[in-house]
Short mmCIF file of C-alpha atoms and ligand atoms in Angstrom, two decimals:
data_model
loop_
_atom_site.label_atom_id
_atom_site.label_comp_id
_atom_site.label_asym_id
_atom_site.label_seq_id
_atom_site.Cartn_x
_atom_site.Cartn_y
_atom_site.Cartn_z
CA MET A 70 15.27 3.32 53.59
CA ALA A 71 12.01 2.47 51.93
CA GLU A 72 9.81 5.37 51.06
CA ARG A 73 7.06 6.04 53.53
CA THR A 74 3.58 5.39 52.26
CA TYR A 75 1.96 7.85 54.65
CA LEU A 76 2.34 11.59 54.83
CA GLY A 77 4.52 13.32 57.35
CA ALA A 78 3.00 15.77 59.79
CA ASP A 79 3.74 18.84 57.68
CA GLU A 80 3.37 17.27 54.28
CA LEU A 81 0.53 17.87 51.92
CA ILE A 82 -0.82 16.40 48.72
CA LEU A 83 -1.94 19.02 46.25
CA ASN A 84 -3.85 18.17 43.14
CA MET A 85 -3.00 20.44 40.25
CA GLY A 86 -5.20 20.16 37.21
CA PRO A 87 -6.63 18.68 35.07
CA GLN A 88 -8.45 21.96 34.62
CA HIS A 89 -5.60 24.15 35.71
CA PRO A 90 -4.99 26.87 33.12
CA SER A 91 -1.21 26.57 33.21
CA THR A 92 -1.05 22.87 32.54
CA HIS A 93 -1.67 23.66 28.87
CA GLY A 94 -4.54 21.32 28.49
CA VAL A 95 -5.69 18.50 30.66
CA LEU A 96 -2.64 17.43 32.57
CA ARG A 97 -3.08 16.47 36.17
CA VAL A 98 -0.07 16.73 38.45
CA VAL A 99 -0.23 15.29 41.94
CA LEU A 100 2.19 17.28 44.03
CA LYS A 101 3.55 16.19 47.35
CA LEU A 102 4.55 19.26 49.24
CA ASP A 103 6.45 20.09 52.36
CA GLY A 104 5.37 23.63 52.92
CA GLU A 105 6.41 25.35 49.71
CA ARG A 106 8.89 22.68 48.65
CA ILE A 107 7.96 20.02 46.15
CA LEU A 108 8.87 16.53 47.29
CA ARG A 109 7.31 14.71 44.40
CA ALA A 110 5.40 15.48 41.24
CA ASP A 111 3.44 12.69 39.61
CA CYS A 112 1.81 13.25 36.26
CA VAL A 113 -1.55 11.73 35.55
CA ILE A 114 -2.28 11.69 31.86
CA GLY A 115 -4.86 10.20 29.58
CA TYR A 116 -7.64 12.76 29.71
CA LEU A 117 -7.29 13.45 26.01
CA HIS A 118 -6.72 9.91 24.85
CA ARG A 119 -8.42 9.28 21.53
CA GLY A 120 -6.64 6.12 20.50
CA ILE A 121 -5.06 7.59 17.41
CA GLU A 122 -2.61 4.72 17.10
CA LYS A 123 -5.50 2.29 17.11
CA ILE A 124 -7.46 4.34 14.59
CA ALA A 125 -4.51 3.93 12.23
CA GLU A 126 -5.08 0.19 12.07
CA TYR A 127 -8.51 0.74 10.58
CA ARG A 128 -7.63 3.37 8.03
CA THR A 129 -5.74 3.21 4.79
CA TYR A 130 -2.42 5.00 4.62
CA GLN A 131 -3.86 8.10 2.97
CA MET A 132 -6.85 8.23 5.24
CA PHE A 133 -4.74 8.24 8.38
CA ALA A 134 -2.80 11.34 7.34
CA PRO A 135 -5.34 13.89 8.65
CA TYR A 136 -5.42 12.20 12.03
CA VAL A 137 -1.77 12.82 12.78
CA ASP A 138 -2.50 16.54 12.66
CA ARG A 139 -4.60 16.07 15.75
CA MET A 140 -1.73 14.95 17.91
CA ASP A 141 0.40 18.02 18.17
CA TYR A 142 -2.18 20.41 16.92
CA VAL A 143 -0.01 23.49 17.20
CA ALA A 144 2.58 21.87 14.94
CA ALA A 145 0.34 19.89 12.64
CA VAL A 146 2.54 20.35 9.60
CA SER A 147 5.51 18.69 11.30
CA ASN A 148 3.38 15.74 12.26
CA GLY A 149 2.18 15.38 8.71
CA LEU A 150 5.72 15.58 7.38
CA GLY A 151 6.93 12.85 9.72
CA TYR A 152 4.10 10.55 8.76
CA CYS A 153 4.50 11.15 5.04
CA LEU A 154 8.26 10.55 5.25
CA ALA A 155 7.69 7.31 7.12
CA VAL A 156 5.23 5.95 4.58
CA GLU A 157 7.43 7.14 1.73
CA LYS A 158 10.34 5.24 3.21
CA LEU A 159 8.14 2.19 3.51
CA LEU A 160 7.24 2.52 -0.15
CA GLY A 161 10.82 3.25 -1.15
CA ILE A 162 10.01 6.54 -2.85
CA GLU A 163 11.06 10.10 -2.33
CA ALA A 164 9.17 13.31 -2.83
CA PRO A 165 10.29 15.39 -5.82
CA PRO A 166 12.65 18.31 -5.12
CA ARG A 167 9.99 20.95 -5.50
CA ALA A 168 7.80 19.23 -2.95
CA GLN A 169 10.71 18.90 -0.56
CA VAL A 170 11.47 22.59 -0.60
CA VAL A 171 7.85 23.55 -0.04
CA ARG A 172 7.73 21.06 2.79
CA VAL A 173 10.74 22.67 4.42
CA ILE A 174 9.20 26.12 4.16
CA MET A 175 5.93 24.96 5.65
CA THR A 176 7.49 23.02 8.51
CA GLU A 177 9.78 25.87 9.44
CA LEU A 178 6.88 28.30 9.43
CA ASN A 179 5.10 25.84 11.64
CA ARG A 180 8.07 25.66 13.97
CA ILE A 181 7.91 29.42 14.37
CA ALA A 182 4.17 29.27 14.98
CA SER A 183 4.60 26.58 17.60
CA HIS A 184 7.39 28.44 19.37
CA LEU A 185 5.37 31.64 19.27
CA LEU A 186 2.42 30.02 20.94
CA TRP A 187 4.78 28.51 23.48
CA LEU A 188 6.36 31.87 24.16
CA GLY A 189 3.03 33.56 24.66
CA THR A 190 1.53 30.98 26.98
CA HIS A 191 4.74 30.39 28.89
CA ALA A 192 5.16 34.10 29.52
CA LEU A 193 1.52 34.33 30.50
CA ASP A 194 2.00 31.54 33.03
CA ILE A 195 4.89 33.34 34.61
CA GLY A 196 3.02 36.62 34.69
CA ALA A 197 4.00 38.53 31.57
CA VAL A 198 0.70 39.05 29.82
CA THR A 199 1.84 41.33 27.01
CA PRO A 200 3.85 38.92 24.84
CA LEU A 201 0.78 36.75 24.32
CA PHE A 202 -0.95 39.47 22.33
CA TYR A 203 2.09 40.16 20.23
CA VAL A 204 2.87 36.56 19.42
CA MET A 205 -0.72 35.89 18.45
CA ARG A 206 -0.51 38.73 15.98
CA GLU A 207 2.58 37.29 14.31
CA ARG A 208 1.23 33.77 14.46
CA GLU A 209 -1.83 34.99 12.62
CA GLU A 210 0.38 35.90 9.67
CA ILE A 211 1.74 32.37 9.56
CA LEU A 212 -1.72 30.89 9.82
CA ASN A 213 -2.81 33.10 6.95
CA ILE A 214 -0.03 31.63 4.85
CA PHE A 215 -1.19 28.14 5.81
CA GLU A 216 -4.75 29.00 5.00
CA ALA A 217 -3.84 30.32 1.59
CA TYR A 218 -1.56 27.38 0.89
CA CYS A 219 -3.60 24.41 1.99
CA GLY A 220 -6.96 25.70 3.09
CA ALA A 221 -6.77 25.12 6.81
CA ARG A 222 -5.18 27.02 9.60
CA LEU A 223 -4.48 24.57 12.38
CA THR A 224 -5.06 20.98 11.38
CA THR A 225 -3.62 21.56 8.01
CA HIS A 226 -3.28 18.19 6.27
CA ALA A 227 -0.82 20.02 4.07
CA PHE A 228 1.20 17.16 2.61
CA ARG A 229 0.26 13.92 0.97
CA ILE A 230 2.19 10.69 0.77
CA GLY A 231 4.60 11.12 -2.10
CA GLY A 232 4.60 14.88 -2.27
CA LEU A 233 2.05 17.63 -2.14
CA GLN A 234 -1.57 18.02 -3.00
CA TYR A 235 -1.41 21.77 -3.35
CA ASP A 236 1.10 23.65 -5.40
CA VAL A 237 2.53 26.97 -4.36
CA TYR A 238 -0.16 29.60 -4.63
CA GLU A 239 0.24 32.84 -6.43
CA GLY A 240 1.95 35.42 -4.31
CA MET A 241 3.22 32.95 -1.75
CA GLU A 242 6.82 33.88 -2.30
CA GLN A 243 6.14 37.53 -1.61
CA GLN A 244 3.97 36.76 1.37
CA VAL A 245 6.57 34.52 2.97
CA LYS A 246 9.33 37.00 2.27
CA ARG A 247 7.28 39.79 3.71
CA PHE A 248 6.67 37.72 6.78
CA CYS A 249 10.37 36.99 7.26
CA LYS A 250 11.25 40.63 6.92
CA MET A 251 8.54 41.67 9.32
CA PHE A 252 9.29 38.92 11.81
CA ARG A 253 12.99 39.52 12.55
CA PRO A 254 12.46 42.83 14.38
CA LYS A 255 9.53 41.28 16.21
CA ILE A 256 11.82 38.70 17.80
CA ASP A 257 13.98 41.57 19.05
CA GLU A 258 10.84 43.07 20.47
CA TYR A 259 10.00 39.93 22.45
CA GLU A 260 13.52 39.87 23.71
CA GLU A 261 13.27 43.48 24.75
CA LEU A 262 10.20 42.61 26.74
CA LEU A 263 11.58 39.52 28.43
CA THR A 264 15.26 38.72 28.12
CA GLU A 265 16.56 41.44 30.43
CA ASN A 266 13.44 41.79 32.51
CA ARG A 267 14.37 41.21 36.14
CA ILE A 268 11.13 39.52 37.08
CA TRP A 269 11.43 37.17 34.15
CA LYS A 270 15.02 36.40 35.09
CA ASP A 271 14.17 35.82 38.73
CA ARG A 272 11.39 33.47 37.81
CA THR A 273 13.35 31.43 35.29
CA ILE A 274 17.10 31.38 35.99
CA GLY A 275 18.07 28.24 37.85
CA VAL A 276 14.53 26.89 37.80
CA GLY A 277 13.91 23.33 36.67
CA VAL A 278 17.48 22.44 35.85
CA LEU A 279 17.94 19.32 33.76
CA THR A 280 21.54 18.41 33.02
CA ALA A 281 22.72 16.81 29.83
CA GLU A 282 23.14 13.45 31.57
CA ASP A 283 19.57 13.59 32.87
CA CYS A 284 18.30 14.51 29.44
CA LYS A 285 20.01 11.51 27.89
CA ALA A 286 18.82 9.22 30.65
CA TYR A 287 15.22 10.29 30.17
CA GLY A 288 15.39 10.45 26.41
CA VAL A 289 14.54 14.13 26.45
CA THR A 290 15.02 15.80 23.09
CA GLY A 291 14.43 19.10 21.41
CA PRO A 292 15.01 22.51 22.94
CA LEU A 293 15.34 21.01 26.41
CA LEU A 294 18.32 18.95 25.34
CA ARG A 295 19.87 21.83 23.48
CA ALA A 296 19.42 24.12 26.47
CA ALA A 297 21.49 21.60 28.44
CA GLY A 298 24.38 22.08 26.06
CA VAL A 299 24.01 19.11 23.73
CA LYS A 300 24.26 19.99 20.07
CA TRP A 301 21.69 17.55 18.76
CA ASP A 302 19.24 18.30 16.05
CA ILE A 303 17.89 15.65 13.74
CA ARG A 304 17.78 18.15 10.91
CA LYS A 305 21.59 18.13 11.07
CA ALA A 306 22.26 14.65 12.39
CA GLN A 307 20.07 12.74 9.95
CA PRO A 308 19.02 15.27 7.35
CA TYR A 309 15.63 14.62 5.79
CA SER A 310 13.65 16.43 3.14
CA GLY A 311 16.75 18.23 1.95
CA TYR A 312 17.67 20.03 5.14
CA ASP A 313 21.34 19.48 4.41
CA ARG A 314 21.08 22.07 1.66
CA TYR A 315 20.43 24.90 4.05
CA GLU A 316 22.76 26.76 6.30
CA PHE A 317 21.71 27.10 9.88
CA GLU A 318 23.10 26.67 13.34
CA ILE A 319 21.96 24.63 16.28
CA PRO A 320 21.58 27.05 19.17
CA THR A 321 22.70 25.67 22.51
CA ARG A 322 22.98 26.99 26.04
CA PRO A 323 25.00 25.59 28.90
CA ASN A 324 22.77 25.64 31.98
CA GLY A 325 19.66 23.65 31.15
CA ASP A 326 17.28 25.82 33.16
CA THR A 327 14.04 27.48 32.15
CA TYR A 328 15.75 30.68 31.08
CA ASP A 329 18.09 28.83 28.77
CA ARG A 330 15.23 26.97 27.18
CA TYR A 331 13.61 30.29 26.49
CA LEU A 332 16.76 31.62 24.85
CA VAL A 333 17.24 28.46 22.80
CA ARG A 334 13.73 28.68 21.41
CA ILE A 335 14.15 32.35 20.58
CA GLN A 336 17.34 31.52 18.72
CA GLU A 337 15.61 28.65 16.96
CA MET A 338 13.02 31.03 15.60
CA ARG A 339 15.79 33.15 14.15
CA GLN A 340 17.36 30.08 12.57
CA SER A 341 14.02 29.04 11.13
CA VAL A 342 13.64 32.42 9.48
CA ARG A 343 17.10 31.89 8.03
CA ILE A 344 16.11 28.53 6.59
CA ILE A 345 12.89 29.89 5.14
CA GLU A 346 14.69 32.76 3.49
CA GLN A 347 17.13 30.38 1.86
CA ALA A 348 14.41 27.96 0.78
CA ILE A 349 12.00 30.50 -0.65
CA GLU A 350 14.75 31.92 -2.86
CA ASP A 351 14.93 28.89 -5.08
CA ILE A 352 11.95 26.62 -5.29
CA PRO A 353 12.89 24.27 -8.11
CA GLU A 354 10.48 23.70 -10.93
CA GLY A 355 9.09 20.29 -11.51
CA PRO A 356 6.39 17.91 -10.38
CA ILE A 357 5.05 18.05 -6.87
CA MET A 358 4.00 14.45 -6.58
CA ALA A 359 6.07 11.32 -6.91
CA LYS A 360 4.58 8.34 -8.70
CA VAL A 361 2.17 6.92 -6.18
CA GLY A 362 -0.82 4.84 -7.08
CA LYS A 363 -4.31 5.64 -5.93
CA VAL A 364 -4.10 2.63 -3.66
CA ILE A 365 -1.06 2.56 -1.43
CA LYS A 366 0.06 -0.96 -0.69
CA PRO A 367 3.54 -0.97 0.80
CA PRO A 368 5.51 -4.21 0.92
CA PRO A 369 5.56 -5.97 4.28
CA GLY A 370 8.16 -4.56 6.59
CA GLU A 371 8.73 -1.93 9.21
CA VAL A 372 10.28 1.49 9.30
CA TYR A 373 11.16 4.07 11.87
CA VAL A 374 11.48 7.65 10.75
CA SER A 375 12.08 10.53 13.07
CA ILE A 376 12.10 14.23 12.42
CA GLU A 377 12.88 17.28 14.46
CA ALA A 378 9.47 18.59 15.44
CA PRO A 379 9.31 21.91 17.30
CA LYS A 380 9.12 20.05 20.58
CA GLY A 381 11.76 17.41 20.00
CA GLU A 382 12.21 14.14 18.20
CA LEU A 383 8.99 13.00 16.61
CA GLY A 384 9.19 9.43 15.42
CA TYR A 385 6.85 7.18 13.50
CA TYR A 386 7.27 3.45 13.65
CA ILE A 387 5.09 1.78 11.05
CA VAL A 388 4.66 -1.94 10.55
CA SER A 389 3.14 -3.01 7.28
CA ASP A 390 1.71 -6.41 6.52
CA GLY A 391 1.37 -5.73 2.83
CA SER A 392 -2.22 -4.59 2.91
CA THR A 393 -3.64 -1.12 2.37
CA GLN A 394 -3.87 -0.49 6.09
CA PRO A 395 -0.93 -0.29 8.46
CA TYR A 396 -0.60 -3.20 10.82
CA ARG A 397 0.62 -0.98 13.59
CA VAL A 398 1.60 2.64 13.90
CA ARG A 399 3.53 3.69 16.92
CA VAL A 400 4.26 7.34 17.49
CA ARG A 401 7.10 8.61 19.56
CA PRO A 402 5.79 11.97 20.60
CA PRO A 403 8.32 14.43 21.96
CA SER A 404 5.99 15.93 24.55
CA PHE A 405 5.21 12.58 26.13
CA VAL A 406 8.85 11.69 26.55
CA ASN A 407 9.86 15.14 27.71
CA LEU A 408 7.07 15.28 30.25
CA GLN A 409 8.45 12.36 32.21
CA ALA A 410 11.37 14.51 33.31
CA LEU A 411 8.97 16.83 35.12
CA ASP A 412 9.42 15.05 38.44
CA LYS A 413 13.18 15.29 38.16
CA MET A 414 13.01 19.00 37.37
CA ALA A 415 10.43 19.93 39.95
CA ARG A 416 11.78 18.00 42.93
CA GLY A 417 13.16 20.31 45.58
CA GLY A 418 11.81 23.39 43.85
CA LEU A 419 9.11 25.75 44.99
CA VAL A 420 5.49 25.14 44.22
CA ALA A 421 5.30 28.43 42.33
CA ASP A 422 7.95 27.19 39.94
CA ILE A 423 6.05 24.15 38.77
CA VAL A 424 4.05 26.33 36.41
CA ALA A 425 7.21 27.72 34.90
CA ILE A 426 8.67 24.24 34.54
CA ILE A 427 5.60 22.77 32.86
CA GLY A 428 5.57 25.73 30.53
CA SER A 429 9.23 25.32 29.69
CA ILE A 430 8.78 21.71 28.60
CA ASP A 431 6.28 22.92 25.99
CA ILE A 432 3.86 20.06 26.12
CA VAL A 433 0.77 19.63 24.03
CA LEU A 434 -1.63 17.25 25.67
CA GLY A 435 -3.01 16.05 22.38
CA GLU A 436 0.38 14.59 21.75
CA VAL A 437 1.01 13.30 25.25
CA ASP A 438 -2.19 11.27 25.26
CA ARG A 439 -2.69 10.73 21.52
CA MET B 808 28.70 49.52 38.27
CA LEU B 809 26.77 49.95 35.08
CA THR B 810 24.58 46.99 35.91
CA ILE B 811 23.75 48.45 39.31
CA LEU B 812 22.82 51.77 37.75
CA LYS B 813 20.71 49.94 35.21
CA LYS B 814 18.99 48.12 38.02
CA ILE B 815 18.32 51.30 39.97
CA PHE B 816 16.84 53.09 37.00
CA PHE B 817 14.74 50.10 35.93
CA VAL B 818 16.27 50.13 32.47
CA ASP B 819 15.05 46.61 31.74
CA LEU B 820 11.48 47.37 32.67
CA ILE B 821 11.39 50.71 30.90
CA ARG B 822 12.64 49.16 27.68
CA GLY B 823 9.83 46.67 27.85
CA LEU B 824 7.31 49.39 28.61
CA LEU B 825 8.51 51.39 25.63
CA VAL B 826 7.57 48.48 23.41
CA THR B 827 4.08 48.36 24.82
CA PHE B 828 3.66 52.12 24.55
CA ARG B 829 4.68 52.05 20.94
CA TYR B 830 1.68 49.85 20.30
CA GLN B 831 -0.74 52.30 21.88
CA HIS B 832 -1.05 54.12 18.61
CA PRO B 833 -4.46 53.49 17.01
CA LYS B 834 -2.89 52.50 13.71
CA ASN B 835 -1.34 49.50 15.42
CA ILE B 836 -4.65 48.01 16.47
CA TYR B 837 -5.00 44.55 15.12
CA THR B 838 -8.36 43.34 16.36
CA GLU B 839 -10.84 42.20 13.77
CA GLN B 840 -14.41 43.39 14.28
CA TYR B 841 -15.70 40.01 13.26
CA PRO B 842 -19.43 39.96 12.61
CA ALA B 843 -19.44 43.50 11.27
CA GLU B 844 -16.27 43.11 9.29
CA ARG B 845 -15.91 39.71 7.74
CA PRO B 846 -12.47 38.18 7.40
CA LYS B 847 -11.03 37.50 4.01
CA ILE B 848 -11.04 33.78 3.45
CA ALA B 849 -8.42 32.18 1.28
CA GLU B 850 -9.49 30.63 -1.97
CA ARG B 851 -8.37 27.14 -1.00
CA TYR B 852 -10.12 27.25 2.34
CA ARG B 853 -11.79 24.01 3.30
CA GLY B 854 -15.07 24.93 4.89
CA ALA B 855 -18.68 24.01 4.31
CA PRO B 856 -19.19 21.40 1.60
CA ARG B 857 -21.12 22.15 -1.55
CA LEU B 858 -22.48 19.87 -4.22
CA ASN B 859 -22.04 21.76 -7.42
CA ILE B 860 -24.82 22.00 -9.96
CA ASN B 861 -24.63 22.90 -13.56
CA PRO B 862 -25.57 26.59 -13.52
CA GLU B 863 -27.42 26.40 -16.83
CA THR B 864 -29.53 23.32 -16.43
CA GLY B 865 -29.70 23.16 -12.67
CA GLU B 866 -28.75 19.51 -12.75
CA THR B 867 -26.26 18.12 -10.33
CA LEU B 868 -22.75 17.44 -11.54
CA CYS B 869 -22.45 14.41 -9.30
CA ILE B 870 -22.33 11.12 -11.16
CA ALA B 871 -22.99 9.09 -8.01
CA CYS B 872 -19.72 7.22 -8.27
CA ASN B 873 -19.39 6.94 -4.50
CA LEU B 874 -15.66 7.71 -4.56
CA CYS B 875 -15.97 10.51 -2.03
CA ALA B 876 -17.72 8.22 0.42
CA LEU B 877 -14.95 5.67 0.00
CA ALA B 878 -12.20 8.23 0.44
CA CYS B 879 -13.56 9.72 3.62
CA PRO B 880 -11.74 8.51 6.73
CA GLU B 881 -14.78 9.13 8.89
CA GLN B 882 -17.19 7.52 6.45
CA LEU B 883 -19.72 10.24 6.89
CA ILE B 884 -20.87 10.64 3.31
CA VAL B 885 -23.75 8.48 2.14
CA VAL B 886 -24.52 8.43 -1.56
CA THR B 887 -27.49 6.56 -2.91
CA SER B 888 -28.23 6.24 -6.58
CA GLU B 889 -30.70 4.73 -8.94
CA ARG B 890 -30.32 3.50 -12.47
CA ASN B 891 -32.29 5.58 -14.90
CA GLU B 892 -34.27 3.23 -17.12
CA VAL B 893 -34.17 5.51 -20.12
CA THR B 894 -30.57 6.66 -20.25
CA LYS B 895 -29.18 3.60 -18.44
CA ARG B 896 -27.09 5.88 -16.31
CA LYS B 897 -26.74 6.08 -12.56
CA GLU B 898 -28.54 9.01 -11.10
CA LEU B 899 -28.07 10.52 -7.72
CA THR B 900 -31.02 10.19 -5.39
CA LYS B 901 -29.79 11.11 -1.94
CA PHE B 902 -26.61 12.62 -0.67
CA THR B 903 -26.10 13.09 3.05
CA TYR B 904 -23.10 14.67 4.63
CA ASP B 905 -22.69 14.59 8.38
CA LEU B 906 -20.89 17.82 9.14
CA SER B 907 -20.65 17.10 12.83
CA ARG B 908 -18.10 14.37 12.18
CA CYS B 909 -16.25 16.00 9.34
CA MET B 910 -12.70 17.14 9.94
CA PHE B 911 -12.41 19.11 6.72
CA CYS B 912 -9.39 17.20 5.56
CA GLY B 913 -10.31 17.58 1.91
CA LEU B 914 -9.84 13.94 0.92
CA CYS B 915 -13.38 13.67 -0.44
CA GLU B 916 -12.91 16.77 -2.52
CA ASP B 917 -9.67 15.39 -3.96
CA ALA B 918 -11.32 12.08 -4.76
CA CYS B 919 -14.22 13.49 -6.74
CA PRO B 920 -13.54 12.88 -10.45
CA VAL B 921 -15.89 15.57 -11.74
CA ASP B 922 -15.37 18.30 -9.13
CA ALA B 923 -18.93 18.00 -7.96
CA LEU B 924 -18.11 17.99 -4.28
CA GLU B 925 -16.20 21.00 -3.11
CA LEU B 926 -15.30 22.50 0.23
CA THR B 927 -16.09 26.16 0.11
CA GLN B 928 -15.20 29.30 1.97
CA ASP B 929 -18.26 29.29 4.21
CA PHE B 930 -17.23 28.78 7.77
CA GLU B 931 -20.29 29.51 9.88
CA LEU B 932 -21.53 26.02 10.45
CA ALA B 933 -23.08 26.13 13.89
CA SER B 934 -26.58 24.85 14.32
CA TYR B 935 -28.93 24.54 17.25
CA THR B 936 -29.51 20.82 16.91
CA ARG B 937 -27.38 17.84 16.06
CA GLU B 938 -29.67 17.01 13.20
CA GLY B 939 -28.98 20.45 11.82
CA ALA B 940 -25.40 19.40 11.21
CA ILE B 941 -26.46 16.60 8.91
CA TRP B 942 -26.85 18.13 5.51
CA ASP B 943 -28.98 16.65 2.81
CA ARG B 944 -28.68 17.12 -0.90
CA GLN B 945 -30.76 20.26 -1.06
CA MET B 946 -28.76 21.94 1.67
CA LEU B 947 -25.51 20.92 0.02
CA GLU B 948 -26.58 22.37 -3.28
CA GLU B 949 -27.88 25.62 -1.88
CA GLY B 950 -25.17 26.10 0.71
CA PRO B 951 -25.58 27.69 4.10
CA LYS B 952 -27.08 31.11 4.32
CA PRO B 953 -24.62 33.28 6.17
CA ILE B 954 -26.16 35.71 8.57
CA TRP B 955 -25.24 39.30 7.98
CA TYR B 956 -25.26 41.44 11.04
CA ARG B 957 -26.15 45.03 10.80
CA TYR B 958 -25.31 47.75 13.25
S1 LIG C 1852 -13.46 16.57 4.51
FE1 LIG C 1852 -12.52 14.66 5.17
S2 LIG C 1852 -13.74 14.01 6.94
FE2 LIG C 1852 -14.94 15.57 5.87
S3 LIG C 1852 -16.25 14.39 4.48
FE3 LIG C 1852 -14.43 14.96 3.32
S4 LIG C 1852 -13.05 13.21 3.56
FE4 LIG C 1852 -14.62 13.03 5.13
S1 LIG C 1853 -17.06 11.59 -5.75
FE1 LIG C 1853 -18.09 13.36 -6.72
S2 LIG C 1853 -19.25 12.48 -8.37
FE2 LIG C 1853 -18.68 10.75 -7.07
S3 LIG C 1853 -20.43 10.53 -5.66
FE3 LIG C 1853 -18.99 11.89 -4.64
S4 LIG C 1853 -19.66 13.95 -5.23
FE4 LIG C 1853 -20.64 12.53 -6.64
#
């Protein structure tokens, strides 16, 4: 039967956003409701479109690097790493070992920062206000490390093509170690607040289920995929930047609901601390920059490089025509791809759950719209 | 059985509440009293730009090479220069820096061969007009004057 184009007698169209506080930015969701039940959820995006992919065509390779920070602005370091790796592959070079280790430390710290912000806002959406204050406090420590390392807190522009611009600052090792030591008990604290809490459980268990098959069909990656029981992490599957040197596990959960996504991300933070602790122990001596000219002119060709960003697979597809500017840069942002599964997750659920579901995807609108 | 008892006695909620009560202690307060108490800014912080001058002679260090303007992705730096008839060297005449478009990426600072242009630790850059965000050479050399609040 073809879908009706008119509304039934007890059906209702509800417009959620773009200024709704729990859509994490400017996402507009058009909900079709039957009483409290969601029949359909259509996302309307584009309110934050800045044409970053187009900007790339008018910038040299080095100049475009700060722009990628503006896509997923809570995980700017990961974006920068992905872009630098892509251009490095295009050039056929590799960052020196010292640079690689520092990159790993920075990206893992950024993963924790991103997950912390997610945890705080997600819990706030569902009604737990307290974690937000605590996660902000811990995130501040990470941002202080970023500030001391590269001079910016959010849009960091931490890495350069071919290595690093900034070397490790004095006292970084101690600061990072202190952070790791301080942070482990804090994760337990968040868990004490939420994991067993009955309200939290009632609001999240069984909400927004996405099975492994659905995830694969939609191309959903990251914690959502792992919460559905698939052990897939690009850091393990296609190790980059020396991730194969570190010991860590890929946390998975079987059910694929909002609660499992929460647990997966909590576990991921623990694993990130593990990686950082291993990496900070031995930062090899040596140069921090590979041999790259002042003018970057890659040979004609195309590359696709993907990394495991906090939100899923972040890919850069760069086409070079041999000039100093890329011919085309296409970004595969994890949030954008993950967001399309919203309809699937929300259908049949209650309208109150849509906030929890949007929160559990962990979208950043800067990345969805680019 | 145990789970039912736990449910009846609100064990899950009380454990959470214990965490929040632990943070009631005044020594755990984390808020910064910003204007009164200024935050410590890292040395590498990329904030307001400054055009360095030679502290002894008061002359600018900038050699008007235009590299910073070329390196900037937003093309917001304008450097004009003039050839000095006597020394046959390029001399800086005007230097404008449009802060309102700057994203503090630090590429200009990296490009400068003589460390004349530098992004400093000043972070209070608000101004009442758009024109106020466009800094000329004098402003860049003197730097912004931070307001100190007194209570
Ligand atoms: S910091 Fe970046 S955007 Fe600002 S003037 Fe320098 S190069 Fe341009
Ligand atoms: S790069 Fe440095 S020396 Fe050259 S014009 Fe800019 S500020 Fe002056």
